[in-house]
PDB file of C-alpha atoms in Angstrom:
ATOM      1  CA  MET A   1       0.390 -17.500  -4.859  1.00 80.00           C
ATOM      2  CA  LYS A   2       0.345 -18.809  -8.708  1.00 88.00           C
ATOM      3  CA  ILE A   3      -0.047 -15.408 -10.381  1.00 93.00           C
ATOM      4  CA  LYS A   4      -2.446 -16.435 -13.885  1.00 94.00           C
ATOM      5  CA  GLU A   5      -3.055 -12.978 -14.220  1.00 95.00           C
ATOM      6  CA  ALA A   6      -1.757  -9.429 -13.808  1.00 96.00           C
ATOM      7  CA  LYS A   7      -2.380  -6.591 -15.515  1.00 95.00           C
ATOM      8  CA  LEU A   8      -3.546  -2.399 -15.588  1.00 95.00           C
ATOM      9  CA  GLU A   9      -6.860  -1.697 -15.584  1.00 95.00           C
ATOM     10  CA  CYS A  10      -7.716   1.800 -15.354  1.00 92.00           C
ATOM     11  CA  MET A  11      -6.028   4.956 -13.857  1.00 93.00           C
ATOM     12  CA  ALA A  12      -8.570   7.423 -12.648  1.00 90.00           C
ATOM     13  CA  ALA A  13      -8.965  10.359 -10.479  1.00 84.00           C
ATOM     14  CA  TYR A  14     -12.676  10.238 -10.198  1.00 88.00           C
ATOM     15  CA  PRO A  15     -15.116   7.408  -8.948  1.00 90.00           C
ATOM     16  CA  LYS A  16     -16.846   7.825 -12.517  1.00 92.00           C
ATOM     17  CA  ASP A  17     -13.849   6.191 -14.263  1.00 93.00           C
ATOM     18  CA  TYR A  18     -13.499   3.464 -11.943  1.00 93.00           C
ATOM     19  CA  PRO A  19     -13.854  -0.106 -12.994  1.00 94.00           C
ATOM     20  CA  ALA A  20     -17.066  -1.767 -12.017  1.00 92.00           C
ATOM     21  CA  GLY A  21     -16.920  -2.902  -8.143  1.00 89.00           C
ATOM     22  CA  ASP A  22     -17.309  -6.506  -9.381  1.00 91.00           C
ATOM     23  CA  MET A  23     -14.048  -7.856  -7.554  1.00 93.00           C
ATOM     24  CA  VAL A  24     -12.547  -7.439  -3.908  1.00 95.00           C
ATOM     25  CA  GLU A  25      -9.610  -4.385  -3.558  1.00 96.00           C
ATOM     26  CA  PHE A  26      -6.906  -4.273  -1.479  1.00 97.00           C
ATOM     27  CA  ALA A  27      -6.058  -0.596  -1.844  1.00 96.00           C
ATOM     28  CA  PHE A  28      -1.839   0.764  -0.553  1.00 95.00           C
ATOM     29  CA  ALA A  29      -1.028   4.004   0.684  1.00 93.00           C
ATOM     30  CA  GLY A  30       1.921   5.905   1.809  1.00 93.00           C
ATOM     31  CA  ARG A  31       4.296   8.498   1.418  1.00 89.00           C
ATOM     32  CA  SER A  32       5.856   9.448  -1.854  1.00 82.00           C
ATOM     33  CA  ASN A  33       8.801   6.625  -3.141  1.00 85.00           C
ATOM     34  CA  VAL A  34       7.760   4.378  -0.357  1.00 91.00           C
ATOM     35  CA  GLY A  35       7.853   1.809  -2.802  1.00 89.00           C
ATOM     36  CA  LYS A  36       4.597   0.961  -3.479  1.00 91.00           C
ATOM     37  CA  SER A  37       4.860   0.222  -7.459  1.00 91.00           C
ATOM     38  CA  SER A  38       7.722  -1.262  -6.301  1.00 91.00           C
ATOM     39  CA  PHE A  39       5.452  -3.829  -3.685  1.00 94.00           C
ATOM     40  CA  ILE A  40       2.521  -4.686  -6.638  1.00 95.00           C
ATOM     41  CA  ASN A  41       5.227  -5.887  -9.469  1.00 94.00           C
ATOM     42  CA  SER A  42       6.323  -8.131  -6.406  1.00 94.00           C
ATOM     43  CA  MET A  43       3.363  -9.619  -5.126  1.00 95.00           C
ATOM     44  CA  ALA A  44       2.694 -10.030  -8.661  1.00 95.00           C
ATOM     45  CA  ASN A  45       5.615 -11.179  -9.730  1.00 93.00           C
ATOM     46  CA  ARG A  46       5.882  -8.838 -12.808  1.00 92.00           C
ATOM     47  CA  LYS A  47       8.433  -6.580 -13.257  1.00 88.00           C
ATOM     48  CA  LYS A  48       6.745  -3.766 -14.696  1.00 87.00           C
ATOM     49  CA  LEU A  49       2.708  -4.171 -13.590  1.00 93.00           C
ATOM     50  CA  ALA A  50       3.052  -0.823 -12.182  1.00 88.00           C
ATOM     51  CA  TYR A  51       5.164   1.495 -12.861  1.00 75.00           C
ATOM     52  CA  THR A  52       7.974   2.662 -10.709  1.00 64.00           C
ATOM     53  CA  SER A  53       9.722   6.548 -11.000  1.00 56.00           C
ATOM     54  CA  SER A  54      13.005   7.418  -9.636  1.00 52.00           C
ATOM     55  CA  LYS A  55      10.703  11.297  -8.887  1.00 53.00           C
ATOM     56  CA  PRO A  56       8.475  11.101  -5.850  1.00 51.00           C
ATOM     57  CA  GLY A  57       5.046  12.469  -6.634  1.00 50.00           C
ATOM     58  CA  LYS A  58       4.498  11.201 -10.054  1.00 52.00           C
ATOM     59  CA  THR A  59       1.300   9.034  -9.275  1.00 56.00           C
ATOM     60  CA  ARG A  60      -1.416  10.756  -9.167  1.00 76.00           C
ATOM     61  CA  THR A  61      -4.174   8.750  -9.652  1.00 86.00           C
ATOM     62  CA  VAL A  62      -5.936   6.344  -8.118  1.00 90.00           C
ATOM     63  CA  ASN A  63      -4.284   3.215 -10.357  1.00 93.00           C
ATOM     64  CA  PHE A  64      -6.364  -0.432 -10.343  1.00 95.00           C
ATOM     65  CA  TYR A  65      -4.452  -3.698 -10.825  1.00 97.00           C
ATOM     66  CA  LYS A  66      -6.174  -7.253 -11.601  1.00 97.00           C
ATOM     67  CA  VAL A  67      -3.952  -9.718 -10.378  1.00 96.00           C
ATOM     68  CA  ASN A  68      -5.863 -13.102 -10.970  1.00 94.00           C
ATOM     69  CA  ASN A  69      -9.513 -12.297  -8.445  1.00 94.00           C
ATOM     70  CA  ILE A  70      -8.909  -9.370  -6.954  1.00 95.00           C
ATOM     71  CA  ARG A  71      -7.771  -5.905  -7.508  1.00 97.00           C
ATOM     72  CA  PHE A  72      -4.536  -3.607  -6.328  1.00 97.00           C
ATOM     73  CA  VAL A  73      -5.208  -0.495  -6.369  1.00 95.00           C
ATOM     74  CA  ASP A  74      -2.234   1.440  -5.613  1.00 93.00           C
ATOM     75  CA  LEU A  75      -3.171   5.678  -4.128  1.00 90.00           C
ATOM     76  CA  PRO A  76      -1.407   8.551  -4.818  1.00 85.00           C
ATOM     77  CA  GLY A  77       1.492   8.891  -2.602  1.00 83.00           C
ATOM     78  CA  TYR A  78       1.553  11.752  -0.054  1.00 78.00           C
ATOM     79  CA  GLY A  79       4.017  14.225   1.893  1.00 65.00           C
ATOM     80  CA  TYR A  80       6.154  14.732  -1.110  1.00 56.00           C
ATOM     81  CA  ALA A  81       7.553  18.774  -0.335  1.00 49.00           C
ATOM     82  CA  ALA A  82       7.852  19.807  -3.963  1.00 50.00           C
ATOM     83  CA  VAL A  83       4.716  20.118  -4.902  1.00 53.00           C
ATOM     84  CA  SER A  84       2.140  23.143  -4.236  1.00 57.00           C
ATOM     85  CA  LYS A  85      -0.352  23.223  -1.519  1.00 64.00           C
ATOM     86  CA  LYS A  86      -2.783  23.346  -4.103  1.00 62.00           C
ATOM     87  CA  GLU A  87      -1.774  20.121  -5.744  1.00 60.00           C
ATOM     88  CA  LYS A  88      -1.252  18.374  -2.097  1.00 57.00           C
ATOM     89  CA  LYS A  89      -4.892  19.240  -1.789  1.00 64.00           C
ATOM     90  CA  ASN A  90      -5.850  17.318  -4.765  1.00 66.00           C
ATOM     91  CA  TRP A  91      -3.562  14.798  -4.082  1.00 60.00           C
ATOM     92  CA  ALA A  92      -5.637  14.282  -1.001  1.00 73.00           C
ATOM     93  CA  ASP A  93      -8.795  14.561  -2.610  1.00 79.00           C
ATOM     94  CA  VAL A  94      -8.256  11.665  -4.825  1.00 80.00           C
ATOM     95  CA  ILE A  95      -7.026   9.490  -1.666  1.00 83.00           C
ATOM     96  CA  ASN A  96     -10.348  10.744   0.012  1.00 84.00           C
ATOM     97  CA  ARG A  97     -12.839  10.454  -2.284  1.00 87.00           C
ATOM     98  CA  TYR A  98     -11.673   6.395  -3.529  1.00 89.00           C
ATOM     99  CA  LEU A  99     -11.074   5.335   0.392  1.00 88.00           C
ATOM    100  CA  GLU A 100     -14.771   6.975   1.419  1.00 87.00           C
ATOM    101  CA  GLN A 101     -16.914   6.419  -1.495  1.00 86.00           C
ATOM    102  CA  ARG A 102     -15.592   2.506  -2.428  1.00 91.00           C
ATOM    103  CA  GLU A 103     -17.749  -0.013  -1.691  1.00 91.00           C
ATOM    104  CA  SER A 104     -15.691  -2.880  -3.119  1.00 93.00           C
ATOM    105  CA  LEU A 105     -12.357  -1.750  -0.955  1.00 94.00           C
ATOM    106  CA  MET A 106     -11.890  -4.582   1.962  1.00 94.00           C
ATOM    107  CA  GLU A 107      -8.848  -3.511   3.272  1.00 95.00           C
ATOM    108  CA  VAL A 108      -5.920  -0.917   3.348  1.00 95.00           C
ATOM    109  CA  PHE A 109      -2.218  -1.377   3.626  1.00 96.00           C
ATOM    110  CA  LEU A 110      -0.325   1.133   5.367  1.00 96.00           C
ATOM    111  CA  LEU A 111       3.443   1.162   3.044  1.00 97.00           C
ATOM    112  CA  VAL A 112       6.265   3.185   5.006  1.00 97.00           C
ATOM    113  CA  ASP A 113      10.274   3.114   4.574  1.00 95.00           C
ATOM    114  CA  GLY A 114      11.734   0.614   6.917  1.00 95.00           C
ATOM    115  CA  ARG A 115      14.862   3.055   6.686  1.00 95.00           C
ATOM    116  CA  HIS A 116      13.458   5.638   8.694  1.00 94.00           C
ATOM    117  CA  GLU A 117      11.149   6.293  11.595  1.00 94.00           C
ATOM    118  CA  PRO A 118       7.284   7.011  10.342  1.00 95.00           C
ATOM    119  CA  SER A 119       6.312  10.829   8.880  1.00 92.00           C
ATOM    120  CA  ALA A 120       3.466  13.081  10.533  1.00 91.00           C
ATOM    121  CA  GLU A 121       1.652  12.225   7.754  1.00 90.00           C
ATOM    122  CA  ASP A 122       1.960   8.077   8.221  1.00 93.00           C
ATOM    123  CA  LYS A 123       0.941   8.677  11.635  1.00 94.00           C
ATOM    124  CA  ASN A 124      -2.220  10.285  10.458  1.00 91.00           C
ATOM    125  CA  MET A 125      -3.327   8.157   7.992  1.00 91.00           C
ATOM    126  CA  TYR A 126      -2.409   5.320   9.951  1.00 94.00           C
ATOM    127  CA  GLN A 127      -5.387   6.805  12.722  1.00 93.00           C
ATOM    128  CA  TRP A 128      -7.732   7.461   9.955  1.00 90.00           C
ATOM    129  CA  LEU A 129      -7.230   3.699   9.111  1.00 91.00           C
ATOM    130  CA  ILE A 130      -8.177   2.765  12.629  1.00 92.00           C
ATOM    131  CA  GLU A 131     -10.485   5.422  12.822  1.00 90.00           C
ATOM    132  CA  ASN A 132     -12.518   4.053   9.367  1.00 89.00           C
ATOM    133  CA  GLY A 133     -12.838   0.275  10.457  1.00 89.00           C
ATOM    134  CA  PHE A 134      -9.442  -0.801   8.600  1.00 91.00           C
ATOM    135  CA  SER A 135      -7.033  -3.612  10.563  1.00 89.00           C
ATOM    136  CA  GLY A 136      -3.813  -0.721  10.373  1.00 87.00           C
ATOM    137  CA  LEU A 137      -1.666  -3.851   9.018  1.00 93.00           C
ATOM    138  CA  VAL A 138       2.058  -2.498   8.372  1.00 96.00           C
ATOM    139  CA  ILE A 139       4.607  -2.965   5.773  1.00 96.00           C
ATOM    140  CA  ALA A 140       7.584  -1.782   6.461  1.00 96.00           C
ATOM    141  CA  THR A 141       9.691  -1.696   2.738  1.00 95.00           C
ATOM    142  CA  LYS A 142      13.256  -1.448   1.390  1.00 93.00           C
ATOM    143  CA  MET A 143      14.368  -3.564   4.455  1.00 93.00           C
ATOM    144  CA  ASP A 144      16.674  -5.215   2.484  1.00 91.00           C
ATOM    145  CA  LYS A 145      18.438  -1.855   2.616  1.00 93.00           C
ATOM    146  CA  VAL A 146      18.745  -2.055   6.849  1.00 93.00           C
ATOM    147  CA  PRO A 147      21.367  -3.766   7.962  1.00 93.00           C
ATOM    148  CA  LYS A 148      20.605  -6.827   9.780  1.00 92.00           C
ATOM    149  CA  THR A 149      21.797  -5.766  12.974  1.00 95.00           C
ATOM    150  CA  ARG A 150      19.518  -2.613  12.557  1.00 95.00           C
ATOM    151  CA  ARG A 151      16.519  -4.534  11.279  1.00 94.00           C
ATOM    152  CA  LEU A 152      14.776  -5.353  14.871  1.00 94.00           C
ATOM    153  CA  THR A 153      15.418  -1.591  15.886  1.00 95.00           C
ATOM    154  CA  HIS A 154      13.723  -0.096  13.208  1.00 95.00           C
ATOM    155  CA  LEU A 155      10.547  -2.336  13.172  1.00 95.00           C
ATOM    156  CA  LYS A 156      10.554  -1.292  16.886  1.00 94.00           C
ATOM    157  CA  LYS A 157      10.779   2.106  16.282  1.00 95.00           C
ATOM    158  CA  ILE A 158       7.972   2.195  13.565  1.00 96.00           C
ATOM    159  CA  ALA A 159       5.846   0.293  16.094  1.00 95.00           C
ATOM    160  CA  GLN A 160       6.324   2.489  18.351  1.00 95.00           C
ATOM    161  CA  ALA A 161       5.134   5.236  16.271  1.00 95.00           C
ATOM    162  CA  PHE A 162       2.512   3.847  15.504  1.00 95.00           C
ATOM    163  CA  GLU A 163       1.699   2.997  19.487  1.00 94.00           C
ATOM    164  CA  LEU A 164       1.441  -1.222  18.308  1.00 92.00           C
ATOM    165  CA  SER A 165       2.149  -3.195  21.065  1.00 87.00           C
ATOM    166  CA  SER A 166       4.563  -5.150  19.075  1.00 87.00           C
ATOM    167  CA  HIS A 167       6.848  -4.506  16.243  1.00 86.00           C
ATOM    168  CA  GLU A 168       5.390  -8.334  14.962  1.00 85.00           C
ATOM    169  CA  GLN A 169       2.507  -6.489  13.616  1.00 86.00           C
ATOM    170  CA  ILE A 170       4.393  -4.655  10.908  1.00 94.00           C
ATOM    171  CA  ILE A 171       5.538  -6.578   8.538  1.00 94.00           C
ATOM    172  CA  PRO A 172       9.328  -6.056   6.984  1.00 93.00           C
ATOM    173  CA  TYR A 173       9.429  -6.792   3.373  1.00 93.00           C
ATOM    174  CA  SER A 174      12.075  -6.809   0.276  1.00 89.00           C
ATOM    175  CA  THR A 175      10.740  -6.535  -2.917  1.00 85.00           C
ATOM    176  CA  ASN A 176      14.391  -7.655  -4.065  1.00 84.00           C
ATOM    177  CA  SER A 177      14.375 -10.907  -1.896  1.00 80.00           C
ATOM    178  CA  LYS A 178      10.426 -10.865  -1.799  1.00 78.00           C
ATOM    179  CA  LYS A 179      10.776 -12.209   1.809  1.00 79.00           C
ATOM    180  CA  TYR A 180       7.115 -11.819   3.349  1.00 88.00           C
ATOM    181  CA  ARG A 181       5.511 -12.244  -0.023  1.00 92.00           C
ATOM    182  CA  ASP A 182       3.674 -15.754   0.758  1.00 91.00           C
ATOM    183  CA  GLU A 183       3.314 -14.746   4.190  1.00 92.00           C
ATOM    184  CA  MET A 184       1.467 -11.096   2.305  1.00 94.00           C
ATOM    185  CA  TRP A 185      -0.798 -13.233   0.094  1.00 95.00           C
ATOM    186  CA  TRP A 186      -1.715 -15.838   2.776  1.00 94.00           C
ATOM    187  CA  ILE A 187      -2.640 -12.057   4.877  1.00 93.00           C
ATOM    188  CA  ILE A 188      -4.787 -11.619   1.687  1.00 94.00           C
ATOM    189  CA  GLU A 189      -6.397 -15.091   1.567  1.00 94.00           C
ATOM    190  CA  ASP A 190      -7.543 -14.704   5.372  1.00 93.00           C
ATOM    191  CA  ILE A 191      -9.256 -11.546   5.048  1.00 91.00           C
ATOM    192  CA  ILE A 192     -11.096 -12.620   1.842  1.00 91.00           C
ATOM    193  CA  ASN A 193     -12.396 -15.743   3.554  1.00 89.00           C
ATOM    194  CA  HIS A 194     -13.163 -14.109   6.734  1.00 82.00           C
ATOM    195  CA  TYR A 195     -15.245 -11.891   4.926  1.00 74.00           C
ATOM    196  CA  LYS A 196     -17.087 -14.710   2.630  1.00 68.00           C
ATOM    197  CA  GLY A 197     -17.525 -16.241   5.992  1.00 59.00           C
TER     198      GLY A 197
END
């Protein structure tokens, strides 16, 4: 995929501040520090499009990025322990408002850290996505940090946690090598074509 345009459109906590729903959107959900921003940068072939922070839980808004003629939507990370219950609820409200009200949303991809087994929050998010008609496609990030001899084992454990029939339903992604970047673009294009068809 040749990227002709990639830019941050807006950062919003409330629907009134979202950009117009004039193009298809793909959202990315996952725990804090799972690598959503790095993934978006990799897919857009930009180093600093989405802001990455060494401090988990920094993203507290829904961030909209225009990449060619579609939008990538970075949802606030969940599961960060070093915040109050009230703040966690606020983040959950921001995520839910977007997921439940955004008509231009075409698909939500769940990102999990490929080094670890999915958390309870990951499982809850996955279940919510399935129950609301999304594909439940899982992207395992940071796979370059998993020894090659252990990668298959890690993918199988992730698949088992989500009760998937095969680990091949999980995309093992590395933002460093950009392995599977083309495959992710093919998946996105297929979803768009299926929707149009």
